[in-house]
Amino acid sequence: MTARYGIIGWPLGHTLSPALHNWGFGRLGVDARYDAFPLEPGGLPAFLDRVRTGEILGLSVTIPHKRAVMPLLDRITDRARRVGAVNTLFRDGDALCGENTDVIGVVAPLRRLASLPASALVLGAGGAARAAVAGLLELGVADVAVANRTPDKAAALAVDFGVRAVAWEARMDEPFGLICNTTPLGMAGALEGRSPWDADRFPEGCVAYDIVYNPLETRFLREAAAAGCAAVSGLEMFLHQGLAQFRLWTGRDMDEDGARRLLLDALAARPAA
Ligand code: NAP
């Protein structure tokens, strides 16, 4: 019988996840399919029963279910507990388990840098920022700071993770080794022309990491590269969070280069927002 996987969220806009996972299943000859399941918040408990009975073997979880799903699970990984959000459901025997592969996704391209930056600034204090901070701490970055337009949220995140908060207005004043944008500034649509950083304020030799991946090259990354900084695209985070999900579900590795090409082609084929 064809194994079933999918993504739950509400509203569930266009997502590249079905293309990624279905391609992976096809390439490895796994008899499985991955579907999009738009799911209103009230429908979560009943939907999880379909996973408990084995009708569906694993799920990607997106807004607004990432936190709400946690009390409904049998087991949550330490990583997901630290972030306070689950983006992946998988089964371990009869147990329904939650993991956060966004953290794995954030970290993967940073592991490939020639050297680990000693300090990092995360811009934003939402769900993606929590994954980024957790990832940077997992990597062992010694000095992690967070800056957010709404200061109270940065302060709360800083307390949760034991990192420091920096005033939004003062974010460009320190020479951070890594600057990670987790705000939607620069993403396709009304915010596309915007950047959270001034073009002439990038610290020398810093790494600029934008978790926005549509467009592939945001203004933030373009200006960072022009200033001589290394630029890391959010597509790497998306790719690696997906590869980690696939591994949890199938125990197998998707062809990384092929999957990256697939995502690049899919993004290139998207109509402009
Ligand atoms: P979220 O929880 O809504 O948080 C958004 C954050 O951005 C908040 O801190 C918010 O600040 C800040 N922000 C929003 N508009 C801003 C503006 N005009 N100026 C300055 N700050 C602004 O969202 P999220 O789930 O963290 O997602 C954030 C972004 O990450 C989205 O673009 C999403 O597509 C992307 N993402 C990418 C991946 C990937 O795989 N690459 C994965 C997850 C998310 P306030 O607190 O002041 O509102």
XYZ file of C-alpha atoms and ligand atoms in Angstrom:
321
model
C 0.000 0.000 0.000
C 1.246 3.465 -0.841
C 2.535 5.192 2.307
C 1.134 8.639 2.894
C 2.803 11.812 4.158
C 1.899 15.473 3.903
C 1.837 18.979 5.289
C -0.767 20.558 7.558
C -1.294 24.311 7.934
C -3.984 26.996 7.746
C -4.233 28.760 5.493
C -1.917 26.565 3.489
C -0.493 28.693 0.686
C 1.665 27.371 -2.105
C 4.446 25.191 -0.713
C 7.454 23.530 -2.338
C 7.340 20.631 0.136
C 5.144 18.297 -1.964
C 7.427 18.735 -4.979
C 10.512 18.027 -2.855
C 9.270 14.924 -1.058
C 7.444 13.378 -4.016
C 10.594 13.805 -6.095
C 12.599 12.104 -3.331
C 10.186 9.176 -3.133
C 10.304 8.768 -6.903
C 14.099 8.908 -7.087
C 14.538 6.266 -4.393
C 11.677 4.075 -5.582
C 9.773 4.490 -2.295
C 6.074 3.690 -2.714
C 4.782 6.831 -0.994
C 3.117 10.146 -1.704
C 3.071 13.533 0.003
C 0.005 15.789 -0.096
C -1.025 19.222 1.104
C -3.703 19.034 3.800
C -5.199 22.463 4.596
C -6.315 22.003 8.202
C -8.241 24.479 10.361
C -7.026 24.758 13.960
C -10.073 22.937 15.400
C -9.407 19.920 13.202
C -6.013 19.064 14.643
C -6.938 16.333 17.202
C -9.082 14.385 14.718
C -6.431 14.676 12.027
C -3.753 13.326 14.337
C -5.879 10.199 14.812
C -5.253 9.474 11.133
C -1.537 9.474 11.922
C -2.012 7.355 15.041
C -3.909 4.707 13.078
C -1.149 4.572 10.479
C -3.210 5.971 7.606
C -0.640 8.787 7.406
C 2.932 8.033 8.466
C 4.415 11.479 8.881
C 3.640 15.165 8.558
C 5.247 18.515 8.051
C 3.608 21.021 10.369
C 3.313 24.719 9.672
C 1.496 27.778 11.020
C -0.724 27.794 13.108
C -0.159 24.218 14.327
C 3.522 24.254 15.305
C 2.892 24.891 18.980
C -0.681 23.611 19.274
C 0.367 20.122 18.213
C 2.859 19.692 21.060
C 0.509 18.623 23.893
C -1.093 16.075 21.554
C 2.122 14.078 21.018
C 3.652 11.174 22.929
C 7.229 12.399 22.626
C 8.988 15.619 21.683
C 12.696 15.865 20.938
C 14.849 18.073 23.163
C 15.515 20.272 20.158
C 11.824 20.902 19.457
C 11.200 21.496 23.143
C 13.968 24.104 23.240
C 12.470 25.933 20.260
C 8.934 25.552 21.598
C 7.645 24.388 18.217
C 7.320 21.176 16.196
C 7.541 21.232 12.386
C 7.709 17.470 11.823
C 5.629 14.534 13.055
C 6.987 11.026 12.764
C 6.177 7.683 14.280
C 8.532 5.630 16.407
C 6.740 2.311 16.874
C 3.375 3.295 18.270
C 4.601 6.621 19.608
C 3.697 9.815 17.798
C 6.755 12.076 17.984
C 7.587 15.705 17.206
C 10.872 17.167 15.941
C 11.961 20.593 14.725
C 13.949 20.178 11.521
C 13.957 23.969 10.935
C 16.867 24.019 13.393
C 18.685 21.342 11.396
C 17.960 23.388 8.266
C 19.355 26.607 9.736
C 22.532 24.904 10.883
C 23.374 22.792 7.805
C 24.867 25.520 5.561
C 26.720 27.043 8.530
C 28.487 23.747 9.217
C 30.052 24.099 5.768
C 31.628 27.483 6.433
C 35.422 27.455 6.604
C 35.203 28.720 10.184
C 32.454 29.266 12.693
C 31.686 32.954 13.371
C 32.346 33.911 16.997
C 29.276 36.127 17.177
C 25.873 36.213 15.511
C 22.930 38.591 15.380
C 19.455 37.249 14.616
C 17.042 39.824 13.210
C 13.434 39.105 14.196
C 11.913 37.306 17.160
C 9.235 35.084 15.658
C 9.183 31.328 15.070
C 12.014 31.321 12.544
C 14.159 33.422 14.874
C 13.689 30.853 17.640
C 14.863 28.111 15.283
C 17.845 30.253 14.240
C 18.895 31.009 17.818
C 18.528 27.347 18.810
C 20.638 26.351 15.802
C 23.386 28.859 16.518
C 23.598 27.660 20.111
C 23.627 24.035 18.918
C 26.533 24.950 16.638
C 28.444 26.476 19.518
C 28.465 30.143 18.488
C 29.745 31.863 21.624
C 27.945 35.204 21.406
C 24.368 35.184 20.079
C 22.208 38.310 20.084
C 18.720 39.090 18.857
C 17.163 42.351 17.648
C 13.514 42.883 16.867
C 11.282 45.748 15.777
C 9.113 45.076 18.846
C 11.691 45.056 21.661
C 9.616 43.111 24.201
C 9.617 40.074 21.933
C 13.401 40.178 21.541
C 13.757 40.472 25.310
C 11.476 37.467 25.891
C 13.326 35.347 23.329
C 16.665 36.371 24.847
C 15.503 35.230 28.282
C 14.172 31.916 26.916
C 17.497 31.041 25.295
C 19.942 32.819 27.589
C 21.232 35.090 24.800
C 21.323 38.886 24.703
C 18.894 41.351 23.172
C 20.091 44.344 21.165
C 17.909 47.380 20.422
C 16.577 47.347 16.838
C 17.931 50.865 16.320
C 21.407 49.751 17.480
C 21.536 46.522 15.472
C 24.209 47.746 13.033
C 26.533 49.136 15.711
C 28.481 45.946 16.544
C 30.772 43.938 14.224
C 28.877 40.631 14.291
C 30.445 37.741 12.398
C 27.075 36.474 11.203
C 23.864 38.382 10.540
C 20.785 36.235 10.089
C 17.609 37.837 8.779
C 14.461 36.048 9.921
C 12.093 38.944 9.228
C 10.044 38.921 6.025
C 11.831 42.083 4.806
C 12.940 41.397 1.243
C 10.495 38.622 0.431
C 8.555 38.649 -2.833
C 5.587 41.007 -2.770
C 5.220 44.315 -0.952
C 8.446 43.852 1.072
C 10.677 42.773 -1.821
C 12.634 46.020 -2.140
C 13.341 46.199 1.600
C 16.366 45.092 3.616
C 16.885 44.950 7.376
C 20.455 46.247 6.931
C 22.082 49.357 5.428
C 24.275 48.524 2.428
C 27.234 50.425 3.851
C 27.069 48.945 7.378
C 28.026 45.283 6.845
C 30.917 44.321 9.156
C 34.041 43.367 7.215
C 34.128 39.670 6.327
C 30.775 38.864 7.916
C 28.403 36.124 6.774
C 24.928 37.303 5.745
C 22.257 34.634 6.047
C 18.739 35.385 4.820
C 16.126 32.784 5.601
C 13.831 34.359 3.030
C 14.252 32.309 -0.161
C 11.800 33.902 -2.558
C 13.384 35.736 -4.256
C 16.507 33.628 -4.116
C 18.720 36.703 -3.967
C 17.163 39.247 -1.638
C 18.328 42.837 -1.441
C 20.013 41.950 1.891
C 22.091 39.199 0.260
C 22.838 41.214 -2.860
C 24.154 44.150 -0.850
C 26.079 41.887 1.521
C 27.818 40.201 -1.410
C 28.625 43.589 -2.945
C 30.229 44.530 0.397
C 32.465 41.450 0.175
C 30.534 39.285 2.650
C 29.618 35.632 2.239
C 25.923 35.195 1.443
C 23.807 32.192 2.493
C 20.371 31.769 0.937
C 17.284 30.660 2.854
C 16.821 27.991 0.210
C 19.538 26.009 1.988
C 17.513 26.084 5.205
C 14.388 25.001 3.364
C 16.256 22.237 1.549
C 17.920 20.851 4.666
C 14.830 20.960 6.880
C 13.147 18.900 4.166
C 16.049 16.452 3.792
C 15.954 15.894 7.567
C 12.213 15.175 7.448
C 12.696 12.707 4.630
C 15.406 10.927 6.619
C 13.176 10.699 9.699
C 10.345 9.208 7.661
C 12.190 6.824 5.367
C 15.566 6.270 7.025
C 17.110 7.209 3.699
C 18.922 10.220 2.237
C 17.570 12.180 -0.670
C 20.098 13.173 -3.335
C 20.989 16.641 -2.048
C 22.265 18.163 -5.283
C 19.304 16.862 -7.263
C 16.872 18.169 -4.656
C 18.536 21.606 -4.720
C 18.238 21.715 -8.512
C 14.578 20.748 -8.274
C 13.872 23.586 -5.818
C 15.834 26.118 -7.865
C 13.866 25.139 -10.976
C 10.571 25.318 -9.092
C 11.403 28.789 -7.762
C 12.480 29.989 -11.197
C 9.188 28.783 -12.651
C 7.092 30.617 -10.057
C 5.125 33.590 -11.322
C 6.384 36.921 -9.918
C 4.441 37.891 -6.770
P 6.748 35.430 12.494
O 6.709 34.479 13.637
O 5.505 36.144 12.079
O 7.870 36.550 12.864
C 8.149 37.594 11.977
C 9.240 38.483 12.579
O 9.584 39.476 11.613
C 8.796 39.232 13.845
O 9.880 39.302 14.722
C 8.436 40.606 13.288
O 8.648 41.667 14.205
C 9.432 40.764 12.170
N 8.925 41.686 11.158
C 7.814 41.528 10.397
N 7.665 42.577 9.571
C 8.710 43.420 9.830
C 9.105 44.682 9.305
N 8.378 45.309 8.353
N 10.225 45.266 9.803
C 10.946 44.660 10.784
N 10.615 43.461 11.331
C 9.507 42.857 10.835
O 7.290 34.743 11.180
P 8.313 33.508 11.083
O 7.544 32.243 11.103
O 9.395 33.719 12.054
O 8.844 33.660 9.568
C 9.661 34.770 9.213
C 10.194 34.603 7.803
O 10.975 33.427 7.705
C 9.122 34.474 6.709
O 9.517 35.272 5.627
C 9.164 33.010 6.336
O 8.774 32.786 4.995
C 10.624 32.688 6.537
N 10.891 31.246 6.816
C 11.768 30.586 6.008
C 12.041 29.256 6.260
C 13.010 28.507 5.380
O 12.968 27.264 5.347
N 13.918 29.175 4.686
C 11.426 28.583 7.330
C 10.551 29.306 8.159
C 10.290 30.651 7.883
P 7.507 42.130 15.247
O 7.652 41.232 16.434
O 7.876 43.549 15.514
O 6.192 41.996 14.546
